[in-house]
mmCIF file of C-alpha atoms and ligand atoms in Angstrom:
data_model
loop_
_atom_site.group_PDB
_atom_site.id
_atom_site.type_symbol
_atom_site.label_atom_id
_atom_site.label_comp_id
_atom_site.label_asym_id
_atom_site.label_seq_id
_atom_site.Cartn_x
_atom_site.Cartn_y
_atom_site.Cartn_z
ATOM 1 C CA MET A 718 -7.700 83.171 -34.515
ATOM 2 C CA ILE A 719 -10.792 85.269 -33.902
ATOM 3 C CA ARG A 720 -12.943 85.448 -37.011
ATOM 4 C CA THR A 721 -15.950 87.686 -37.571
ATOM 5 C CA ASP A 722 -16.359 86.631 -41.211
ATOM 6 C CA TRP A 723 -18.000 83.233 -40.712
ATOM 7 C CA ASN A 724 -20.402 82.238 -43.432
ATOM 8 C CA ILE A 725 -23.613 80.450 -42.647
ATOM 9 C CA ASP A 726 -22.586 77.202 -44.393
ATOM 10 C CA GLU A 727 -19.466 76.899 -42.271
ATOM 11 C CA ILE A 728 -21.547 77.227 -39.115
ATOM 12 C CA LYS A 729 -24.149 74.815 -40.489
ATOM 13 C CA ASN A 730 -21.424 72.218 -41.107
ATOM 14 C CA ILE A 731 -20.032 72.636 -37.635
ATOM 15 C CA TYR A 732 -23.515 72.435 -36.085
ATOM 16 C CA HIS A 733 -24.309 69.210 -37.906
ATOM 17 C CA SER A 734 -21.071 67.380 -37.155
ATOM 18 C CA PRO A 735 -21.121 64.309 -34.868
ATOM 19 C CA LEU A 736 -21.631 65.465 -31.288
ATOM 20 C CA LEU A 737 -18.503 63.856 -29.863
ATOM 21 C CA ASP A 738 -16.325 65.355 -32.599
ATOM 22 C CA LEU A 739 -17.899 68.688 -31.834
ATOM 23 C CA VAL A 740 -17.310 68.459 -28.090
ATOM 24 C CA TYR A 741 -13.717 67.314 -28.628
ATOM 25 C CA LYS A 742 -12.963 70.188 -30.984
ATOM 26 C CA ALA A 743 -14.708 72.733 -28.763
ATOM 27 C CA ALA A 744 -12.899 71.480 -25.664
ATOM 28 C CA SER A 745 -9.545 71.732 -27.469
ATOM 29 C CA ILE A 746 -10.238 75.317 -28.531
ATOM 30 C CA HIS A 747 -11.567 76.186 -25.071
ATOM 31 C CA ARG A 748 -8.268 75.151 -23.499
ATOM 32 C CA LYS A 749 -6.279 77.455 -25.755
ATOM 33 C CA TYR A 750 -8.150 80.565 -24.658
ATOM 34 C CA HIS A 751 -9.470 79.853 -21.158
ATOM 35 C CA ASP A 752 -8.550 78.038 -17.990
ATOM 36 C CA PRO A 753 -10.813 74.988 -18.411
ATOM 37 C CA LEU A 754 -11.103 74.418 -14.679
ATOM 38 C CA LYS A 755 -12.318 77.901 -13.810
ATOM 39 C CA ILE A 756 -15.946 78.951 -13.745
ATOM 40 C CA LYS A 757 -17.300 82.450 -13.226
ATOM 41 C CA VAL A 758 -20.266 82.578 -10.880
ATOM 42 C CA SER A 759 -22.646 85.545 -10.828
ATOM 43 C CA GLN A 760 -25.819 86.244 -8.956
ATOM 44 C CA LEU A 761 -28.830 87.970 -10.457
ATOM 45 C CA ILE A 762 -30.500 90.750 -8.496
ATOM 46 C CA SER A 763 -33.911 91.678 -9.861
ATOM 47 C CA ILE A 764 -34.074 95.395 -9.097
ATOM 48 C CA LYS A 765 -37.478 95.664 -10.783
ATOM 49 C CA THR A 766 -39.659 92.612 -11.288
ATOM 50 C CA GLY A 767 -42.757 92.138 -13.445
ATOM 51 C CA ALA A 768 -45.280 94.589 -14.903
ATOM 52 C CA CYS A 769 -43.202 94.807 -18.081
ATOM 53 C CA VAL A 770 -44.808 96.490 -21.099
ATOM 54 C CA GLU A 771 -43.112 94.146 -23.559
ATOM 55 C CA ASP A 772 -44.755 90.961 -24.825
ATOM 56 C CA CYS A 773 -41.814 88.495 -24.919
ATOM 57 C CA ALA A 774 -43.638 85.165 -25.219
ATOM 58 C CA TYR A 775 -41.224 83.341 -22.903
ATOM 59 C CA CYS A 776 -41.260 85.786 -20.045
ATOM 60 C CA ALA A 777 -42.863 85.564 -16.614
ATOM 61 C CA GLN A 778 -42.543 89.326 -16.217
ATOM 62 C CA SER A 779 -44.626 90.580 -19.129
ATOM 63 C CA SER A 780 -47.797 92.317 -17.979
ATOM 64 C CA ARG A 781 -49.651 90.711 -20.901
ATOM 65 C CA TYR A 782 -49.760 87.273 -19.308
ATOM 66 C CA ASN A 783 -51.144 85.934 -16.051
ATOM 67 C CA THR A 784 -48.073 84.272 -14.668
ATOM 68 C CA GLY A 785 -48.615 84.824 -10.969
ATOM 69 C CA VAL A 786 -45.386 86.814 -10.629
ATOM 70 C CA GLN A 787 -45.726 89.496 -7.959
ATOM 71 C CA PRO A 788 -44.501 92.741 -9.516
ATOM 72 C CA HIS A 789 -42.392 94.967 -7.294
ATOM 73 C CA LYS A 790 -41.269 98.557 -7.670
ATOM 74 C CA THR A 791 -37.626 99.344 -8.239
ATOM 75 C CA LEU A 792 -35.625 98.285 -5.183
ATOM 76 C CA SER A 793 -34.022 100.994 -3.103
ATOM 77 C CA LEU A 794 -30.258 101.380 -2.950
ATOM 78 C CA GLN A 795 -30.295 99.837 0.552
ATOM 79 C CA GLU A 796 -32.239 96.810 -0.638
ATOM 80 C CA VAL A 797 -29.875 96.236 -3.550
ATOM 81 C CA LEU A 798 -26.826 96.548 -1.302
ATOM 82 C CA LYS A 799 -28.333 94.070 1.128
ATOM 83 C CA GLU A 800 -28.743 91.512 -1.635
ATOM 84 C CA ALA A 801 -25.255 92.220 -2.926
ATOM 85 C CA ALA A 802 -23.853 91.754 0.584
ATOM 86 C CA GLY A 803 -25.671 88.415 0.803
ATOM 87 C CA ALA A 804 -24.072 87.349 -2.463
ATOM 88 C CA LYS A 805 -20.614 88.453 -1.311
ATOM 89 C CA GLU A 806 -20.996 86.524 1.933
ATOM 90 C CA LYS A 807 -21.602 83.371 -0.072
ATOM 91 C CA GLY A 808 -18.387 83.943 -2.022
ATOM 92 C CA VAL A 809 -19.974 85.378 -5.169
ATOM 93 C CA GLU A 810 -17.836 88.080 -6.821
ATOM 94 C CA ARG A 811 -20.193 89.344 -9.521
ATOM 95 C CA VAL A 812 -23.797 90.502 -9.479
ATOM 96 C CA CYS A 813 -26.041 91.325 -12.411
ATOM 97 C CA LEU A 814 -28.731 93.935 -11.867
ATOM 98 C CA SER A 815 -31.827 93.107 -13.900
ATOM 99 C CA ALA A 816 -34.935 95.192 -14.538
ATOM 100 C CA SER A 817 -38.185 94.477 -16.358
ATOM 101 C CA TRP A 818 -37.887 97.659 -18.383
ATOM 102 C CA ARG A 819 -38.455 98.142 -22.094
ATOM 103 C CA ASN A 820 -35.667 100.678 -21.965
ATOM 104 C CA VAL A 821 -33.449 102.325 -19.402
ATOM 105 C CA PRO A 822 -35.283 105.279 -17.793
ATOM 106 C CA GLU A 823 -33.874 108.796 -17.743
ATOM 107 C CA GLY A 824 -33.485 111.181 -14.819
ATOM 108 C CA LYS A 825 -33.626 110.317 -11.152
ATOM 109 C CA GLN A 826 -34.086 106.588 -11.714
ATOM 110 C CA PHE A 827 -30.979 106.442 -13.885
ATOM 111 C CA GLU A 828 -28.989 108.418 -11.301
ATOM 112 C CA GLU A 829 -30.078 105.907 -8.656
ATOM 113 C CA LEU A 830 -29.006 103.067 -10.885
ATOM 114 C CA LEU A 831 -25.539 104.590 -11.331
ATOM 115 C CA GLN A 832 -25.332 104.927 -7.571
ATOM 116 C CA MET A 833 -26.246 101.249 -7.124
ATOM 117 C CA ILE A 834 -23.435 100.296 -9.481
ATOM 118 C CA SER A 835 -20.830 102.456 -7.803
ATOM 119 C CA GLU A 836 -21.811 101.259 -4.309
ATOM 120 C CA VAL A 837 -21.804 97.610 -5.387
ATOM 121 C CA LYS A 838 -18.330 98.158 -6.825
ATOM 122 C CA LYS A 839 -17.159 99.775 -3.589
ATOM 123 C CA MET A 840 -18.053 96.504 -1.874
ATOM 124 C CA GLY A 841 -15.386 94.878 -4.016
ATOM 125 C CA LEU A 842 -17.858 93.187 -6.352
ATOM 126 C CA SER A 843 -18.101 93.486 -10.102
ATOM 127 C CA ALA A 844 -21.400 94.591 -11.578
ATOM 128 C CA CYS A 845 -23.269 93.772 -14.771
ATOM 129 C CA CYS A 846 -26.685 95.032 -15.883
ATOM 130 C CA THR A 847 -29.583 93.914 -18.015
ATOM 131 C CA LEU A 848 -32.109 96.714 -18.276
ATOM 132 C CA GLY A 849 -33.577 96.662 -21.792
ATOM 133 C CA MET A 850 -32.836 99.093 -24.598
ATOM 134 C CA ILE A 851 -30.350 101.864 -23.941
ATOM 135 C CA ASN A 852 -29.377 105.137 -25.610
ATOM 136 C CA GLU A 853 -25.870 106.293 -26.431
ATOM 137 C CA LYS A 854 -25.522 108.679 -23.510
ATOM 138 C CA GLN A 855 -26.706 106.125 -20.993
ATOM 139 C CA ALA A 856 -24.316 103.542 -22.413
ATOM 140 C CA GLU A 857 -21.472 106.028 -21.971
ATOM 141 C CA SER A 858 -22.498 106.681 -18.367
ATOM 142 C CA LEU A 859 -22.535 102.943 -17.635
ATOM 143 C CA ALA A 860 -19.094 102.623 -19.181
ATOM 144 C CA LYS A 861 -17.862 105.432 -16.937
ATOM 145 C CA ALA A 862 -19.455 103.753 -13.913
ATOM 146 C CA GLY A 863 -17.267 100.745 -14.740
ATOM 147 C CA ILE A 864 -19.815 98.020 -15.354
ATOM 148 C CA THR A 865 -18.295 94.724 -16.399
ATOM 149 C CA ALA A 866 -20.846 93.951 -19.116
ATOM 150 C CA TYR A 867 -24.371 94.725 -20.270
ATOM 151 C CA ASN A 868 -26.675 91.832 -21.103
ATOM 152 C CA HIS A 869 -28.929 92.287 -24.112
ATOM 153 C CA ASN A 870 -29.874 89.125 -25.988
ATOM 154 C CA LEU A 871 -30.822 88.434 -29.565
ATOM 155 C CA ASP A 872 -32.950 85.613 -28.131
ATOM 156 C CA THR A 873 -33.377 83.804 -31.470
ATOM 157 C CA SER A 874 -33.003 84.212 -35.237
ATOM 158 C CA ASP A 875 -34.127 87.287 -37.127
ATOM 159 C CA LYS A 876 -36.697 85.110 -38.900
ATOM 160 C CA PHE A 877 -38.268 83.495 -35.820
ATOM 161 C CA TYR A 878 -38.096 86.644 -33.675
ATOM 162 C CA SER A 879 -41.476 88.082 -34.724
ATOM 163 C CA GLN A 880 -43.211 84.957 -33.446
ATOM 164 C CA ILE A 881 -41.785 85.586 -29.992
ATOM 165 C CA ILE A 882 -41.863 89.375 -29.557
ATOM 166 C CA SER A 883 -43.926 92.014 -31.316
ATOM 167 C CA THR A 884 -43.258 95.085 -29.194
ATOM 168 C CA ARG A 885 -39.724 95.697 -30.392
ATOM 169 C CA SER A 886 -37.808 94.546 -33.417
ATOM 170 C CA TYR A 887 -34.663 92.528 -34.002
ATOM 171 C CA GLN A 888 -33.128 95.704 -35.388
ATOM 172 C CA ASP A 889 -33.908 97.509 -32.084
ATOM 173 C CA ARG A 890 -31.839 94.877 -30.329
ATOM 174 C CA LEU A 891 -28.973 95.174 -32.782
ATOM 175 C CA ASP A 892 -29.055 98.958 -32.382
ATOM 176 C CA THR A 893 -28.771 98.706 -28.597
ATOM 177 C CA ILE A 894 -25.827 96.343 -28.958
ATOM 178 C CA ASP A 895 -24.208 98.759 -31.420
ATOM 179 C CA ARG A 896 -24.538 101.586 -28.914
ATOM 180 C CA LEU A 897 -22.918 99.450 -26.226
ATOM 181 C CA ILE A 898 -19.981 98.638 -28.491
ATOM 182 C CA ASN A 899 -19.620 102.318 -29.470
ATOM 183 C CA ALA A 900 -19.574 103.352 -25.825
ATOM 184 C CA GLY A 901 -16.962 100.709 -24.981
ATOM 185 C CA VAL A 902 -19.302 98.598 -22.854
ATOM 186 C CA GLN A 903 -18.704 94.862 -23.146
ATOM 187 C CA HIS A 904 -21.870 93.213 -24.381
ATOM 188 C CA CYS A 905 -23.259 89.976 -23.050
ATOM 189 C CA THR A 906 -25.431 88.642 -25.835
ATOM 190 C CA GLY A 907 -26.986 85.271 -26.510
ATOM 191 C CA GLY A 908 -30.374 83.674 -26.628
ATOM 192 C CA ILE A 909 -32.838 80.957 -25.738
ATOM 193 C CA ILE A 910 -33.350 77.522 -27.218
ATOM 194 C CA GLY A 911 -36.481 75.419 -26.882
ATOM 195 C CA MET A 912 -39.034 78.011 -27.981
ATOM 196 C CA GLY A 913 -40.103 76.002 -31.037
ATOM 197 C CA GLU A 914 -37.349 77.320 -33.301
ATOM 198 C CA THR A 915 -35.740 75.139 -35.960
ATOM 199 C CA GLU A 916 -32.063 74.168 -36.071
ATOM 200 C CA GLU A 917 -31.790 76.656 -38.934
ATOM 201 C CA ASP A 918 -32.941 79.400 -36.535
ATOM 202 C CA ARG A 919 -30.309 78.396 -33.985
ATOM 203 C CA ILE A 920 -27.614 78.372 -36.641
ATOM 204 C CA SER A 921 -28.773 81.774 -37.869
ATOM 205 C CA MET A 922 -28.583 83.226 -34.351
ATOM 206 C CA ILE A 923 -25.076 81.851 -33.823
ATOM 207 C CA HIS A 924 -24.079 83.276 -37.211
ATOM 208 C CA LYS A 925 -25.401 86.713 -36.237
ATOM 209 C CA LEU A 926 -23.438 86.637 -32.977
ATOM 210 C CA ALA A 927 -20.249 85.379 -34.600
ATOM 211 C CA THR A 928 -20.309 88.032 -37.328
ATOM 212 C CA MET A 929 -20.836 91.045 -35.065
ATOM 213 C CA ARG A 930 -18.009 93.545 -35.490
ATOM 214 C CA LYS A 931 -17.044 92.572 -31.947
ATOM 215 C CA HIS A 932 -17.836 89.179 -30.466
ATOM 216 C CA PRO A 933 -19.817 89.289 -27.241
ATOM 217 C CA TYR A 934 -17.791 89.339 -24.025
ATOM 218 C CA THR A 935 -20.186 86.652 -22.844
ATOM 219 C CA VAL A 936 -22.712 84.548 -24.745
ATOM 220 C CA PRO A 937 -25.491 83.526 -22.354
ATOM 221 C CA LEU A 938 -27.363 80.448 -23.537
ATOM 222 C CA ASN A 939 -30.727 79.771 -21.947
ATOM 223 C CA THR A 940 -32.940 76.732 -22.210
ATOM 224 C CA LEU A 941 -36.536 77.892 -22.178
ATOM 225 C CA VAL A 942 -38.068 77.572 -18.734
ATOM 226 C CA PRO A 943 -41.740 77.244 -19.724
ATOM 227 C CA ILE A 944 -43.806 79.688 -17.672
ATOM 228 C CA GLN A 945 -47.456 78.984 -16.965
ATOM 229 C CA GLY A 946 -49.681 81.671 -18.413
ATOM 230 C CA THR A 947 -47.312 82.602 -21.260
ATOM 231 C CA PRO A 948 -47.846 81.581 -24.899
ATOM 232 C CA LEU A 949 -44.931 79.145 -24.519
ATOM 233 C CA GLU A 950 -46.270 77.420 -21.396
ATOM 234 C CA LYS A 951 -46.826 74.113 -23.197
ATOM 235 C CA MET A 952 -43.421 73.896 -24.856
ATOM 236 C CA PRO A 953 -41.833 70.539 -24.074
ATOM 237 C CA LEU A 954 -38.640 70.640 -22.016
ATOM 238 C CA LEU A 955 -35.642 70.571 -24.293
ATOM 239 C CA SER A 956 -33.139 67.724 -24.124
ATOM 240 C CA SER A 957 -29.760 68.698 -22.650
ATOM 241 C CA TRP A 958 -28.051 67.323 -25.763
ATOM 242 C CA GLU A 959 -29.322 70.350 -27.660
ATOM 243 C CA MET A 960 -27.664 72.723 -25.214
ATOM 244 C CA ILE A 961 -24.396 70.762 -25.293
ATOM 245 C CA ARG A 962 -24.358 71.069 -29.078
ATOM 246 C CA MET A 963 -25.137 74.812 -28.958
ATOM 247 C CA ILE A 964 -22.334 75.464 -26.479
ATOM 248 C CA ALA A 965 -19.809 73.504 -28.521
ATOM 249 C CA VAL A 966 -20.649 75.395 -31.727
ATOM 250 C CA VAL A 967 -20.541 78.772 -29.975
ATOM 251 C CA ARG A 968 -17.177 77.889 -28.428
ATOM 252 C CA ILE A 969 -15.718 76.910 -31.807
ATOM 253 C CA VAL A 970 -16.823 80.070 -33.625
ATOM 254 C CA MET A 971 -16.277 82.533 -30.745
ATOM 255 C CA PRO A 972 -13.206 81.110 -28.992
ATOM 256 C CA LYS A 973 -12.496 84.070 -26.717
ATOM 257 C CA SER A 974 -16.010 84.862 -25.480
ATOM 258 C CA MET A 975 -17.168 83.519 -22.165
ATOM 259 C CA ILE A 976 -20.180 81.219 -22.421
ATOM 260 C CA CYS A 977 -22.783 81.336 -19.700
ATOM 261 C CA LEU A 978 -24.931 78.279 -19.116
ATOM 262 C CA ALA A 979 -27.849 80.431 -17.967
ATOM 263 C CA ALA A 980 -31.511 79.404 -17.492
ATOM 264 C CA GLY A 981 -32.376 75.718 -17.453
ATOM 265 C CA ARG A 982 -29.730 74.220 -15.159
ATOM 266 C CA LYS A 983 -32.288 73.191 -12.554
ATOM 267 C CA GLN A 984 -33.721 70.687 -15.035
ATOM 268 C CA MET A 985 -30.302 69.382 -16.089
ATOM 269 C CA ALA A 986 -28.459 66.338 -14.788
ATOM 270 C CA ASP A 987 -25.017 66.952 -13.279
ATOM 271 C CA GLU A 988 -23.441 64.890 -16.051
ATOM 272 C CA ALA A 989 -25.070 67.052 -18.728
ATOM 273 C CA GLN A 990 -23.816 70.206 -17.042
ATOM 274 C CA ALA A 991 -20.334 68.712 -16.873
ATOM 275 C CA LEU A 992 -20.465 68.086 -20.638
ATOM 276 C CA CYS A 993 -21.508 71.725 -21.119
ATOM 277 C CA PHE A 994 -18.428 72.835 -19.154
ATOM 278 C CA LEU A 995 -16.222 70.464 -21.142
ATOM 279 C CA ALA A 996 -17.642 71.914 -24.375
ATOM 280 C CA GLY A 997 -16.753 75.439 -23.295
ATOM 281 C CA ALA A 998 -19.342 76.895 -20.915
ATOM 282 C CA ASN A 999 -17.412 78.778 -18.245
ATOM 283 C CA SER A 1000 -19.959 80.832 -16.379
ATOM 284 C CA ILE A 1001 -23.192 80.188 -14.461
ATOM 285 C CA PHE A 1002 -25.741 82.041 -12.365
ATOM 286 C CA VAL A 1003 -25.884 80.845 -8.776
ATOM 287 C CA GLY A 1004 -28.463 81.235 -6.046
ATOM 288 C CA THR A 1005 -31.818 79.544 -5.559
ATOM 289 C CA LYS A 1006 -33.602 81.947 -7.882
ATOM 290 C CA LEU A 1007 -32.763 83.345 -11.299
ATOM 291 C CA LEU A 1008 -35.223 86.235 -11.791
ATOM 292 C CA THR A 1009 -38.526 84.509 -11.141
ATOM 293 C CA THR A 1010 -37.711 80.811 -11.611
ATOM 294 C CA PRO A 1011 -35.806 78.312 -9.453
ATOM 295 C CA ASN A 1012 -32.102 77.640 -9.897
ATOM 296 C CA PRO A 1013 -29.947 74.941 -8.234
ATOM 297 C CA GLU A 1014 -28.854 75.428 -4.595
ATOM 298 C CA LEU A 1015 -25.416 77.027 -4.263
ATOM 299 C CA ASP A 1016 -24.235 74.114 -2.094
ATOM 300 C CA ASP A 1017 -25.213 71.630 -4.798
ATOM 301 C CA ASP A 1018 -23.395 73.698 -7.421
ATOM 302 C CA MET A 1019 -20.280 73.843 -5.259
ATOM 303 C CA GLU A 1020 -20.414 70.098 -4.698
ATOM 304 C CA LEU A 1021 -20.671 69.522 -8.453
ATOM 305 C CA MET A 1022 -17.704 71.841 -9.087
ATOM 306 C CA LYS A 1023 -15.669 69.956 -6.504
ATOM 307 C CA LYS A 1024 -16.628 66.590 -7.957
ATOM 308 C CA ILE A 1025 -15.413 67.558 -11.423
ATOM 309 C CA GLY A 1026 -12.414 69.541 -10.223
ATOM 310 C CA MET A 1027 -13.597 72.975 -11.241
ATOM 311 C CA GLU A 1028 -13.017 76.116 -9.257
ATOM 312 C CA ALA A 1029 -15.577 78.907 -8.965
ATOM 313 C CA TYR A 1030 -14.243 82.458 -9.011
HETATM 314 N N1 SAM B 331 -35.886 93.265 -19.581
HETATM 315 C C1 SAM B 331 -34.560 93.119 -20.020
HETATM 316 C C2 SAM B 331 -34.487 92.559 -21.415
HETATM 317 O O1 SAM B 331 -35.432 91.901 -21.862
HETATM 318 O O2 SAM B 331 -33.459 92.770 -22.076
HETATM 319 C C3 SAM B 331 -33.662 92.311 -19.102
HETATM 320 C C4 SAM B 331 -34.171 91.046 -18.418
HETATM 321 S S1 SAM B 331 -34.662 89.714 -19.456
HETATM 322 C C5 SAM B 331 -35.504 88.667 -18.318
HETATM 323 C C6 SAM B 331 -33.138 88.886 -19.870
HETATM 324 C C7 SAM B 331 -33.181 87.634 -20.708
HETATM 325 O O3 SAM B 331 -33.612 86.515 -19.926
HETATM 326 C C8 SAM B 331 -34.096 87.589 -21.914
HETATM 327 O O4 SAM B 331 -33.554 88.251 -23.012
HETATM 328 C C9 SAM B 331 -34.191 86.093 -22.177
HETATM 329 O O5 SAM B 331 -33.176 85.673 -23.064
HETATM 330 C C10 SAM B 331 -33.973 85.476 -20.795
HETATM 331 N N2 SAM B 331 -35.210 84.826 -20.293
HETATM 332 C C11 SAM B 331 -36.296 85.451 -19.796
HETATM 333 N N3 SAM B 331 -37.256 84.565 -19.472
HETATM 334 C C12 SAM B 331 -36.782 83.333 -19.772
HETATM 335 C C13 SAM B 331 -37.318 82.006 -19.673
HETATM 336 N N4 SAM B 331 -38.539 81.787 -19.231
HETATM 337 N N5 SAM B 331 -36.558 80.976 -20.060
HETATM 338 C C14 SAM B 331 -35.303 81.205 -20.536
HETATM 339 N N6 SAM B 331 -34.757 82.427 -20.663
HETATM 340 C C15 SAM B 331 -35.473 83.489 -20.286
HETATM 341 C C1 DTB B 332 -29.888 85.740 -19.547
HETATM 342 O O1 DTB B 332 -29.628 85.529 -20.746
HETATM 343 N N1 DTB B 332 -30.425 84.862 -18.710
HETATM 344 C C2 DTB B 332 -30.617 85.435 -17.397
HETATM 345 C C3 DTB B 332 -29.977 86.835 -17.548
HETATM 346 N N2 DTB B 332 -29.647 86.890 -18.939
HETATM 347 C C4 DTB B 332 -30.699 88.028 -17.086
HETATM 348 C C5 DTB B 332 -32.072 85.451 -16.996
HETATM 349 C C6 DTB B 332 -32.749 84.123 -17.077
HETATM 350 C C7 DTB B 332 -34.165 84.293 -16.639
HETATM 351 C C8 DTB B 332 -34.894 83.005 -16.545
HETATM 352 C C9 DTB B 332 -36.345 83.179 -16.267
HETATM 353 C C10 DTB B 332 -36.701 83.757 -14.942
HETATM 354 O O2 DTB B 332 -36.114 83.424 -13.897
HETATM 355 O O3 DTB B 332 -37.665 84.532 -14.914
HETATM 356 FE FE1 SF4 B 333 -39.820 92.550 -20.255
HETATM 357 FE FE2 SF4 B 333 -37.314 91.669 -20.520
HETATM 358 FE FE3 SF4 B 333 -39.338 89.973 -19.868
HETATM 359 FE FE4 SF4 B 333 -39.238 90.976 -22.316
HETATM 360 S S1 SF4 B 333 -37.699 89.633 -21.364
HETATM 361 S S2 SF4 B 333 -41.073 90.851 -21.008
HETATM 362 S S3 SF4 B 333 -38.411 93.031 -21.924
HETATM 363 S S4 SF4 B 333 -38.544 91.665 -18.635
#
């Protein structure tokens, strides 16, 4: 049963249950709604990198911090198609176009974006986007263009949010997600752990996601990749156990959503990743680079999948 009426105490109790009980319960629920041996692989394409006006404390692409990321202008259609073709050649079926925008631009740039999506789709690939805030009309156009999902994260709890980002509010994020739902675009919404938040903050974020009028199509869960030059550069690397617990709780309260084990896999042992998949994660980003940070080699990912009997699709 899909519930959107979870109360915070229920989620707190689930979060604090013994880890093995949690993983067992999550794995049992996962099997009812998903093929537990299938994993969706997507590749990120950064169509515009760096020079972002926002001040997200975790991000290598904010212009406020000296992170050494080389900004580049929006890629041309040809450049995007070349990257998409590279992904397809490697057996990847889905790409996610990402841009370091505060919000989706209007006019010619938006037309070009729609063209990128339609051309990528003509190649037989599915396309997702993550482009910042979006207005109603743009969301409708993306729906018409047939995107699979639009990624816009909550990142953390309402309470902790202001310590991470000051240039746009939690409500701004919720409004964008509302517009996506209204336009019929599937939303891909999750967050980051390891930014110095408390367990209460994590529980609050999960509660917010699980009580949306529509559960996310995908919940991406990122472990902070500390970026030199950002305010979070000194954050200690988070233990994988924390991610395993997050995934299990998210799987239990949002049984139908896909869960993407997003940033942080490079630092994770194979066994920890396998536990994440057992607990309900069923999607990953592949390719040696996420947006600006390293990701495992595709060959290593494929070897891991083979070892544990999972099939990428
Ligand atoms: N600019 C758009 C936006 O902010 O919505 C799209 C791209 S943005 C990089 C997408 C998401 O990546 C962020 O919301 C955040 O959750 C995640 N992310 C960015 N930098 C990260 C880092 N250093 N470690 C973990 N996750 C990160
Ligand atoms: C998401 O939640 N994680 C992905 C995707 N959505 C766009 C991005 C992770 C970025 C990690 C940091 C970097 O490579 O710059
Ligand atoms: Fe810009 Fe997105 Fe990075 Fe924030 S997370 S600084 S909006 S690219």
